[in-house]
PDB file of N, CA, C and O in Angstrom:
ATOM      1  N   UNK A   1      46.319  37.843 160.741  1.00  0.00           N
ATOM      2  CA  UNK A   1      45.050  37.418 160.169  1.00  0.00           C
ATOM      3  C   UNK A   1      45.119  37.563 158.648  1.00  0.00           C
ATOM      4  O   UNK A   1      45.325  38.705 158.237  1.00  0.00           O
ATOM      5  N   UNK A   2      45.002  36.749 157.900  1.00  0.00           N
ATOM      6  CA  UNK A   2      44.770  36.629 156.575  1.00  0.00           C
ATOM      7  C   UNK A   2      43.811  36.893 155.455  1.00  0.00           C
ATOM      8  O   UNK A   2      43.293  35.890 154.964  1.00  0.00           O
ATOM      9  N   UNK A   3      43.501  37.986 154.994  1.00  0.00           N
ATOM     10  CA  UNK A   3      42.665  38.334 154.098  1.00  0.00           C
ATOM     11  C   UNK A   3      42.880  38.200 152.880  1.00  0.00           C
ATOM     12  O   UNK A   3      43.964  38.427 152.342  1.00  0.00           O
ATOM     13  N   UNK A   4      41.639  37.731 152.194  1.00  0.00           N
ATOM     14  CA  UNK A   4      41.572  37.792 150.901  1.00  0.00           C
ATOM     15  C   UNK A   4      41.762  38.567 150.197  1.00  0.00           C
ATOM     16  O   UNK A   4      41.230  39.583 150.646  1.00  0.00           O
ATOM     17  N   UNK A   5      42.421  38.849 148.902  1.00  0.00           N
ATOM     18  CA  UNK A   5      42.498  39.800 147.584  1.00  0.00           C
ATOM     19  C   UNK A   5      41.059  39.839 147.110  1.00  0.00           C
ATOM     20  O   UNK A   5      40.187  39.015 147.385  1.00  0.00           O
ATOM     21  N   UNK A   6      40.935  41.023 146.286  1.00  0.00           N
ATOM     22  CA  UNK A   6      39.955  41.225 145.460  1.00  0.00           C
ATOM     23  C   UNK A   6      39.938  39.898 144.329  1.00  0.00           C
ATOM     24  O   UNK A   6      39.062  39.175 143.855  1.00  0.00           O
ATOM     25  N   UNK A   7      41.209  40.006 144.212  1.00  0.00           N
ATOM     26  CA  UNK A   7      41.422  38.721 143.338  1.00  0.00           C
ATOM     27  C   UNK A   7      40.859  37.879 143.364  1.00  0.00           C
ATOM     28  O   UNK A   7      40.072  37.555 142.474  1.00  0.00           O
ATOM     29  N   UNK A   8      41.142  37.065 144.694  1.00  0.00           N
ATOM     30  CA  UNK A   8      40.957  35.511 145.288  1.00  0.00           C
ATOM     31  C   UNK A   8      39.553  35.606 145.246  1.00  0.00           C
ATOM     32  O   UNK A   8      39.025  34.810 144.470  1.00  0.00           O
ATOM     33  N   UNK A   9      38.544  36.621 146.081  1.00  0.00           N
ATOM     34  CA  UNK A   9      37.018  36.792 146.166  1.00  0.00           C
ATOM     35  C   UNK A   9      36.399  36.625 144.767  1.00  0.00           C
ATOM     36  O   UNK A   9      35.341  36.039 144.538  1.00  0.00           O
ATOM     37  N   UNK A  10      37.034  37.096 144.048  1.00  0.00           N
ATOM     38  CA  UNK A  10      36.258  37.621 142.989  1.00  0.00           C
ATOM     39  C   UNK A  10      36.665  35.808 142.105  1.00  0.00           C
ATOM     40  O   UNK A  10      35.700  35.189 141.657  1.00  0.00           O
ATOM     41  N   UNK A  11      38.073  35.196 141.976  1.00  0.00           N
ATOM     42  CA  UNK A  11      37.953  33.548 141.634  1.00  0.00           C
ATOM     43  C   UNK A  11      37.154  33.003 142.318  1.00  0.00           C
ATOM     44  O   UNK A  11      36.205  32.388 141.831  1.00  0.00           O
ATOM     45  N   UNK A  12      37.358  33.106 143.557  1.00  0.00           N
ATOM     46  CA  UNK A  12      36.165  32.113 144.003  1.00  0.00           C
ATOM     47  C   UNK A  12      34.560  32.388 143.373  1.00  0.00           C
ATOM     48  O   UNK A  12      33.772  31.443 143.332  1.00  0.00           O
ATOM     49  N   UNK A  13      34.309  33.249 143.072  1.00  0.00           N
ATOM     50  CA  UNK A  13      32.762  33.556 143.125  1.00  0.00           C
ATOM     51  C   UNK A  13      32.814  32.893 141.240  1.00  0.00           C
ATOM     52  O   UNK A  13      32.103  31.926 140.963  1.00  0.00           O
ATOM     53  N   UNK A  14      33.330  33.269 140.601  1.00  0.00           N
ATOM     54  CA  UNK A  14      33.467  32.607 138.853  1.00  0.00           C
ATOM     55  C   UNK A  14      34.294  31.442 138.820  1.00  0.00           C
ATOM     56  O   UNK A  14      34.848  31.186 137.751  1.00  0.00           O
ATOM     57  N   UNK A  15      34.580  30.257 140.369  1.00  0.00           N
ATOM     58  CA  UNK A  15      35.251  29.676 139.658  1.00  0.00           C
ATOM     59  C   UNK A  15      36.626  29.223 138.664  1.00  0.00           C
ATOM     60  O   UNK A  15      36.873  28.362 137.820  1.00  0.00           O
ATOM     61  N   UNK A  16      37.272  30.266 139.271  1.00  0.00           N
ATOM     62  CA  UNK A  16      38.251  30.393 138.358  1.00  0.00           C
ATOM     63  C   UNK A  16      39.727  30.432 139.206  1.00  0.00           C
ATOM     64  O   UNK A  16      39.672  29.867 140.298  1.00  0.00           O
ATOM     65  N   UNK A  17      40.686  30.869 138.937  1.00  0.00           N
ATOM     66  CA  UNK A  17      42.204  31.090 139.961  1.00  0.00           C
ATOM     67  C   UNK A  17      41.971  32.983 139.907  1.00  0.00           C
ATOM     68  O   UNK A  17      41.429  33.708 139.072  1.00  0.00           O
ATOM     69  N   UNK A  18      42.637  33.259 141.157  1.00  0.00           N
ATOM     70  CA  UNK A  18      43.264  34.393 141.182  1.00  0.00           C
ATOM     71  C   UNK A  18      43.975  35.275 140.144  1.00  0.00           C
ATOM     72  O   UNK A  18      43.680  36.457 139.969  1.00  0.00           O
ATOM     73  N   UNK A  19      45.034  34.549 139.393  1.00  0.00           N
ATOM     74  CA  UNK A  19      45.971  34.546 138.040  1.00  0.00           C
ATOM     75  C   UNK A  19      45.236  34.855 137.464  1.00  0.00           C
ATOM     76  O   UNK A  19      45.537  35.976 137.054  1.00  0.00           O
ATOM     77  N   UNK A  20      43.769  34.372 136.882  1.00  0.00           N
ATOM     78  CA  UNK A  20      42.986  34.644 135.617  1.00  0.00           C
ATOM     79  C   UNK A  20      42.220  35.533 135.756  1.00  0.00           C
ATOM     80  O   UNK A  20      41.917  36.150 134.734  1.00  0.00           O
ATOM     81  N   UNK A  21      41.640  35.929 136.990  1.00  0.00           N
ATOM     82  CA  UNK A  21      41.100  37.374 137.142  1.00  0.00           C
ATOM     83  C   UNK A  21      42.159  38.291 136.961  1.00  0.00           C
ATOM     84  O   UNK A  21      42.009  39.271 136.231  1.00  0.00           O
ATOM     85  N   UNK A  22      43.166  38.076 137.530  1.00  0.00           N
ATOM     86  CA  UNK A  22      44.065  39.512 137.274  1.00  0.00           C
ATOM     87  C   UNK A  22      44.733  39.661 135.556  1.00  0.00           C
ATOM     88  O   UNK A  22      45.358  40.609 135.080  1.00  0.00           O
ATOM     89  N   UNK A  23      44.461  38.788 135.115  1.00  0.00           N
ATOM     90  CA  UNK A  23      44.691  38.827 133.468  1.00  0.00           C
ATOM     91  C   UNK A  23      43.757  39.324 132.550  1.00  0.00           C
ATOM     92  O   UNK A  23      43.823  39.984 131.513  1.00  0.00           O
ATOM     93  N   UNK A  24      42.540  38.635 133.476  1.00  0.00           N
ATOM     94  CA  UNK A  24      41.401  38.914 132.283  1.00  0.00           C
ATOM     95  C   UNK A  24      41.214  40.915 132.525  1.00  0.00           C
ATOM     96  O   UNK A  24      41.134  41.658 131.547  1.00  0.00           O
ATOM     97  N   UNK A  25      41.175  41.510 134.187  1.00  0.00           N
ATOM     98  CA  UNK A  25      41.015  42.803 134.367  1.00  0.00           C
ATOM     99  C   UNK A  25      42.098  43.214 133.794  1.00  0.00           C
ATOM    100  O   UNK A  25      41.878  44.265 133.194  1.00  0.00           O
ATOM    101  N   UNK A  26      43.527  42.743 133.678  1.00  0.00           N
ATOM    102  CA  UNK A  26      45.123  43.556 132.663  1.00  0.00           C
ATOM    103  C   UNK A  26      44.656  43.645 131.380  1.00  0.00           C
ATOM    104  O   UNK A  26      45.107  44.687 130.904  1.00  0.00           O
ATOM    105  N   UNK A  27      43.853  42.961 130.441  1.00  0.00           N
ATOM    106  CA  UNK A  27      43.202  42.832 129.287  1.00  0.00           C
ATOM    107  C   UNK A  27      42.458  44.050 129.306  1.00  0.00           C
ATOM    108  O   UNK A  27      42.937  45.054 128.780  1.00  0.00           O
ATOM    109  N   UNK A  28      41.167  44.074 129.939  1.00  0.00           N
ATOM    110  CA  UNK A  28      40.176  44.922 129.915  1.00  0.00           C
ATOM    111  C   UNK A  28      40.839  46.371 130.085  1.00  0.00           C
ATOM    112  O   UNK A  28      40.510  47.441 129.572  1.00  0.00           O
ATOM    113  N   UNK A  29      41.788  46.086 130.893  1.00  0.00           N
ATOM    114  CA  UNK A  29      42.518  47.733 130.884  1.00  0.00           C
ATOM    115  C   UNK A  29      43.594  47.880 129.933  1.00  0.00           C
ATOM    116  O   UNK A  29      44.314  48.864 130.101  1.00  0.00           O
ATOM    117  N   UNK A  30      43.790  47.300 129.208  1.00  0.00           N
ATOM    118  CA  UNK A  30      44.961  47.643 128.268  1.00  0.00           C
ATOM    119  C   UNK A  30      43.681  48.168 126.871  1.00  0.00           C
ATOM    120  O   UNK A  30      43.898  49.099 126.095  1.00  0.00           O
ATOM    121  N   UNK A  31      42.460  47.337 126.861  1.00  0.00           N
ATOM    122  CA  UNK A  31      41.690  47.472 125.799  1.00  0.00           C
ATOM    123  C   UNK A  31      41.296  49.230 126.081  1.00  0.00           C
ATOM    124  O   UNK A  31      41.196  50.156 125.276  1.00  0.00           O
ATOM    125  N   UNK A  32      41.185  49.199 127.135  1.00  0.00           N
ATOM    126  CA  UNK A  32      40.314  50.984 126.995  1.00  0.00           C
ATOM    127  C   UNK A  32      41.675  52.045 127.154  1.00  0.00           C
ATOM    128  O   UNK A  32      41.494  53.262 127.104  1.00  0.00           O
ATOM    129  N   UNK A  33      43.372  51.322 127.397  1.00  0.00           N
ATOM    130  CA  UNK A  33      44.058  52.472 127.234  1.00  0.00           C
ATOM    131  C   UNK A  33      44.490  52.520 126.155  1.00  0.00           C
ATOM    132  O   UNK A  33      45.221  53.446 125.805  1.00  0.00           O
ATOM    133  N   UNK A  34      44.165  51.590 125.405  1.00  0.00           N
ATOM    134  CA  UNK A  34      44.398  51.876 123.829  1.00  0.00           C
ATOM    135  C   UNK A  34      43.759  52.803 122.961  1.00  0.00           C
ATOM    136  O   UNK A  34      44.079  53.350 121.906  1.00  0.00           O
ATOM    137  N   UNK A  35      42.726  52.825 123.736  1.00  0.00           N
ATOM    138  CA  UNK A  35      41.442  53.657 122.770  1.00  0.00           C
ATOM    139  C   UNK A  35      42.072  54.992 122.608  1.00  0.00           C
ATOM    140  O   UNK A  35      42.351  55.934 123.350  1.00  0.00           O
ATOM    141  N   UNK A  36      42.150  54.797 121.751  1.00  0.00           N
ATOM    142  CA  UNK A  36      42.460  56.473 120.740  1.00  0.00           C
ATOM    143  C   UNK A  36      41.606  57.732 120.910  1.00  0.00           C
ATOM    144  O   UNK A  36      42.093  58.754 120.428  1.00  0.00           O
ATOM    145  N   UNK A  37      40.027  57.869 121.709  1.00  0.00           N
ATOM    146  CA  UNK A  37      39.531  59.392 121.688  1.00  0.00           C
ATOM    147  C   UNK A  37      39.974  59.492 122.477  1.00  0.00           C
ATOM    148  O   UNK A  37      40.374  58.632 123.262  1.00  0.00           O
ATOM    149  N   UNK A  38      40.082  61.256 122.533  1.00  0.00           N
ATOM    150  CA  UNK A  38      40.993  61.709 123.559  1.00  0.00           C
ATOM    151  C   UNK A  38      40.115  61.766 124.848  1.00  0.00           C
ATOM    152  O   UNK A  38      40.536  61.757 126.004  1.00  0.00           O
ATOM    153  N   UNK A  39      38.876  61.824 124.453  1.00  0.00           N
ATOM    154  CA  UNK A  39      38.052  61.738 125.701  1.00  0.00           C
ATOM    155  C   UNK A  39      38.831  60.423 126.792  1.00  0.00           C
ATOM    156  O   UNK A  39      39.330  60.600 127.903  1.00  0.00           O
ATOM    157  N   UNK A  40      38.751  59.573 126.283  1.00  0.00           N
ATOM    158  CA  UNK A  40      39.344  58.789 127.093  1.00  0.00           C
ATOM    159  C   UNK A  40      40.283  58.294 127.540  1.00  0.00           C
ATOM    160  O   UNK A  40      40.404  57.439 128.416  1.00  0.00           O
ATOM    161  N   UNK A  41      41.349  59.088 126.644  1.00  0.00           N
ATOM    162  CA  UNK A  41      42.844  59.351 127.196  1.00  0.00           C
ATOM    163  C   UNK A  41      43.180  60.084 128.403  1.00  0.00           C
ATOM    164  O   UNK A  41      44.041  59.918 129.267  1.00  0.00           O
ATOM    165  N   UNK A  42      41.952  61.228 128.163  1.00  0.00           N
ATOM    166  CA  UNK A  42      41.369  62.001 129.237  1.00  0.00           C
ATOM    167  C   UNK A  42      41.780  61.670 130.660  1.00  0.00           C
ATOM    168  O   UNK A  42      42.560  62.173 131.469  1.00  0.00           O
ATOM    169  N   UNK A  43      40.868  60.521 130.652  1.00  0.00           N
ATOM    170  CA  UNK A  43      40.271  60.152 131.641  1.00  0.00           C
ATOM    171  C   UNK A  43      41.289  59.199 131.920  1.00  0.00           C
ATOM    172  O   UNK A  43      41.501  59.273 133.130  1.00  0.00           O
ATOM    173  N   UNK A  44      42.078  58.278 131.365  1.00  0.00           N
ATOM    174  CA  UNK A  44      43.441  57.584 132.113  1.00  0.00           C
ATOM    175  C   UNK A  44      44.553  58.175 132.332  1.00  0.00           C
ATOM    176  O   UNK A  44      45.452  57.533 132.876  1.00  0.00           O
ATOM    177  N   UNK A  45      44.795  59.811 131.886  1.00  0.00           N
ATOM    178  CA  UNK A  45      45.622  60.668 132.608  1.00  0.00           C
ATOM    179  C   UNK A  45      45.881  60.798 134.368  1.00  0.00           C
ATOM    180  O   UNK A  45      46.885  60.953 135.064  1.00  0.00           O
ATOM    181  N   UNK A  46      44.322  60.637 134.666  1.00  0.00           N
ATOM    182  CA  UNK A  46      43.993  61.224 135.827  1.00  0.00           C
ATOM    183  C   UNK A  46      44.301  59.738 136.781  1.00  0.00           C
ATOM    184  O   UNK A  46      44.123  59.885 137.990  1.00  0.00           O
ATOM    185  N   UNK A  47      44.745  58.342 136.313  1.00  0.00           N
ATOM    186  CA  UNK A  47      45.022  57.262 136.937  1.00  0.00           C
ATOM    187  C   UNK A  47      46.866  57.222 137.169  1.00  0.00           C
ATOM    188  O   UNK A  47      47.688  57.199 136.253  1.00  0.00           O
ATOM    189  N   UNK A  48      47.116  57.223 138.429  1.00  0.00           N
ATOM    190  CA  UNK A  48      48.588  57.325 138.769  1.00  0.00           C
ATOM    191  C   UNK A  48      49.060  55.833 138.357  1.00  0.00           C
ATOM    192  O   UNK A  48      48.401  54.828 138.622  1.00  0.00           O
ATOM    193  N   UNK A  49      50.369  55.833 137.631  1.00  0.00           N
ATOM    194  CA  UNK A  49      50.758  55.101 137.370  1.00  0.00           C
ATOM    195  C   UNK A  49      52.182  54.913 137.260  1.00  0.00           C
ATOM    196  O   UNK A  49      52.824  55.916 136.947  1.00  0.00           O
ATOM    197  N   UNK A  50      52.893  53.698 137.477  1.00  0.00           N
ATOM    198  CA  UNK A  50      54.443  53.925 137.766  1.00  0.00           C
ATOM    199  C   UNK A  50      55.087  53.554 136.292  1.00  0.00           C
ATOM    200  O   UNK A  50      56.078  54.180 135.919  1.00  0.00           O
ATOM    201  N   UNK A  51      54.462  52.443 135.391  1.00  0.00           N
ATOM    202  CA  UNK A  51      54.711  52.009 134.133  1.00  0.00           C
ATOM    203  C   UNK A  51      54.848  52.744 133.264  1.00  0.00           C
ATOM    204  O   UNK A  51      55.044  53.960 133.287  1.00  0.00           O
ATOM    205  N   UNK A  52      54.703  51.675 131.988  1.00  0.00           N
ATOM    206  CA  UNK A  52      53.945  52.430 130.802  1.00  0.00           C
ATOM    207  C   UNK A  52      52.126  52.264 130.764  1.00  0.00           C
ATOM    208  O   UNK A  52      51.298  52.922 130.133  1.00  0.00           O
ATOM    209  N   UNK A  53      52.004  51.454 131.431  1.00  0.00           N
ATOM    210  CA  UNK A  53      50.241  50.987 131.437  1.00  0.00           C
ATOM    211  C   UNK A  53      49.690  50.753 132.796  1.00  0.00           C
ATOM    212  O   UNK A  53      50.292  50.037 133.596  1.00  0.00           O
ATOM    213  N   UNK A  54      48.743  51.242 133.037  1.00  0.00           N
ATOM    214  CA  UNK A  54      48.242  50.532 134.982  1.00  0.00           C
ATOM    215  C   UNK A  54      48.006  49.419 134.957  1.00  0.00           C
ATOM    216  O   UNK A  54      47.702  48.637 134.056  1.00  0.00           O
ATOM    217  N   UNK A  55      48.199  49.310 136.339  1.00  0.00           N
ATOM    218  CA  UNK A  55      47.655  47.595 136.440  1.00  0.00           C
ATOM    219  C   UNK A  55      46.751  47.364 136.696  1.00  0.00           C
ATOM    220  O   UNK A  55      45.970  48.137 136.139  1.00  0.00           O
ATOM    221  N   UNK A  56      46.140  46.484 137.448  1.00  0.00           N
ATOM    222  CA  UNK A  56      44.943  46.224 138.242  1.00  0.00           C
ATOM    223  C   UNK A  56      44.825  46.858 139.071  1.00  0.00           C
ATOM    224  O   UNK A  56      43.823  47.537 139.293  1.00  0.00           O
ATOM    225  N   UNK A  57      46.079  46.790 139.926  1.00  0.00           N
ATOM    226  CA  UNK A  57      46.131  47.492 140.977  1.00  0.00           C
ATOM    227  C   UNK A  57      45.867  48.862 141.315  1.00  0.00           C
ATOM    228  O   UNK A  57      45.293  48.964 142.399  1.00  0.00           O
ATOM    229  N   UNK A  58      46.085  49.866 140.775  1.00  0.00           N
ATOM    230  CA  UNK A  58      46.658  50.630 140.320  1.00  0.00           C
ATOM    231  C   UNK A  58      45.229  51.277 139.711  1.00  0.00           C
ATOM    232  O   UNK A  58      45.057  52.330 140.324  1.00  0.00           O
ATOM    233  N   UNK A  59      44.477  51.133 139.051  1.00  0.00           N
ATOM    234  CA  UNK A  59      43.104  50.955 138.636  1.00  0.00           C
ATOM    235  C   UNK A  59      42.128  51.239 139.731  1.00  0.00           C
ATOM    236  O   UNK A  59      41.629  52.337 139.977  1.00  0.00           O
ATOM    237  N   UNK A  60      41.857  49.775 140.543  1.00  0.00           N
ATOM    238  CA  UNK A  60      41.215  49.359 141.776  1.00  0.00           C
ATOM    239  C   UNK A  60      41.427  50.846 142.680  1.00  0.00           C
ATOM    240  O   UNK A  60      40.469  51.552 142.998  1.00  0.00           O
ATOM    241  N   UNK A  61      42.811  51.157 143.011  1.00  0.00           N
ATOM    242  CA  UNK A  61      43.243  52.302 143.966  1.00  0.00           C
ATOM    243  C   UNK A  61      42.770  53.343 143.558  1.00  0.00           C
ATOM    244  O   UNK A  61      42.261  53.996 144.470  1.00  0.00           O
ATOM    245  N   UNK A  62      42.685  53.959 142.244  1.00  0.00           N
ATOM    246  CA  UNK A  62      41.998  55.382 141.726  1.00  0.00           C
ATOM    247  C   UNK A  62      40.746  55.214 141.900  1.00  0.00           C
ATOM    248  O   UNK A  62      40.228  56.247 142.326  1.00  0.00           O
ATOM    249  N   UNK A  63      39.787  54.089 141.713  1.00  0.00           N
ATOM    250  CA  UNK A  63      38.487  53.741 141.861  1.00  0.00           C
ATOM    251  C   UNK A  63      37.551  54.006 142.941  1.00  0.00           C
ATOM    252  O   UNK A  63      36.400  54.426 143.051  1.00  0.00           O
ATOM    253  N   UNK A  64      38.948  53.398 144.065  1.00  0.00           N
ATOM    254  CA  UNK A  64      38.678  53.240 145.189  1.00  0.00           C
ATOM    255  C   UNK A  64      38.576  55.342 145.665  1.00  0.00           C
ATOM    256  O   UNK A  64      37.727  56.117 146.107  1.00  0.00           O
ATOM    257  N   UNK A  65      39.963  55.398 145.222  1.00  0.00           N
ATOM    258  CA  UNK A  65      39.316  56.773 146.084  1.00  0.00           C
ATOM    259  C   UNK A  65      39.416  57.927 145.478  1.00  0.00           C
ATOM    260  O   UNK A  65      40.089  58.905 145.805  1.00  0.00           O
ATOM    261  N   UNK A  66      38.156  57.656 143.855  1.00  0.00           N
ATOM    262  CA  UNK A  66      37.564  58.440 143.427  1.00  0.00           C
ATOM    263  C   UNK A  66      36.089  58.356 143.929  1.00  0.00           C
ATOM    264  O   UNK A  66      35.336  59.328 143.977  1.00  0.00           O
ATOM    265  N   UNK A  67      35.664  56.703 144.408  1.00  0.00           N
ATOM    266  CA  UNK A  67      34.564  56.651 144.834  1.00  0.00           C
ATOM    267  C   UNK A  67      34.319  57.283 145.965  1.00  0.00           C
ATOM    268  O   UNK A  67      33.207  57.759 146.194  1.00  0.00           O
ATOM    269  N   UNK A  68      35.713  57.398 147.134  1.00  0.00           N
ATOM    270  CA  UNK A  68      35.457  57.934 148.629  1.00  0.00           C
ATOM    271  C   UNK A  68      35.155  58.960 148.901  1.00  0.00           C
ATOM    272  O   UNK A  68      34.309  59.474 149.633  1.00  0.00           O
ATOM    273  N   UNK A  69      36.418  59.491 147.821  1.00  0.00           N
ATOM    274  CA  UNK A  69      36.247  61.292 147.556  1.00  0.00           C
ATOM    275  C   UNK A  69      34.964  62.063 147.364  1.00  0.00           C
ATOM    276  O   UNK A  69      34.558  63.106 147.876  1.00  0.00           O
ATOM    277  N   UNK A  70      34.362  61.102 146.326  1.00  0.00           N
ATOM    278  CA  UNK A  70      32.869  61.627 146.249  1.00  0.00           C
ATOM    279  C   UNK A  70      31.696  61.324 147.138  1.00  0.00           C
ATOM    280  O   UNK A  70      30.698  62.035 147.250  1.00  0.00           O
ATOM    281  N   UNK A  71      31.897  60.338 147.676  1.00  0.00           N
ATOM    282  CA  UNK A  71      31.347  60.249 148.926  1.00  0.00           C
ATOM    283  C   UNK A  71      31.078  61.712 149.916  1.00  0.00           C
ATOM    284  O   UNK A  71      30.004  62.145 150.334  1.00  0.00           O
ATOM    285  N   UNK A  72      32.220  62.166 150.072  1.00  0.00           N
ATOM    286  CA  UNK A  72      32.947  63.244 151.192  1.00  0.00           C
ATOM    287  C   UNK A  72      31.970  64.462 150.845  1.00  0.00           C
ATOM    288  O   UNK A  72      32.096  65.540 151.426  1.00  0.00           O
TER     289      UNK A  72
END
């Protein structure tokens, strides 16, 4: 059975391709790991990552189960 990406859901709903959501969110996350306070260096410490920078992916997954965790 074939499921959609966050990706694909999220083009379809703006119209757009898959490709360009995952560029435009690689953007948005390269913009806030640049940011220089440490507060918020902080806070992308705590995102596992295999690179030099996270991905989308990678992002989405800490999100995901920082949201669950707190759930619990």
């Amino acid at each position: 059975m074939y499921r959609k990406t966050i990706f694909e859901k999220v083009a379809e709903k703006f119209h757009t391709t898959p490709e360009e959501v995952y560029a435009e969110i690689q953007r948005a996350i390269d913009a806030g790991y640049d940011n220089p306070d440490p507060k918020v260096q902080a806070e992308w410490r705590k995102v596992k990552i295999k690179g030099d920078r996270p991905t989308p992916e990678e992002v989405i997954n800490y999100a995901v189960s920082t949201l669950t965790a707190d759930r619990r």
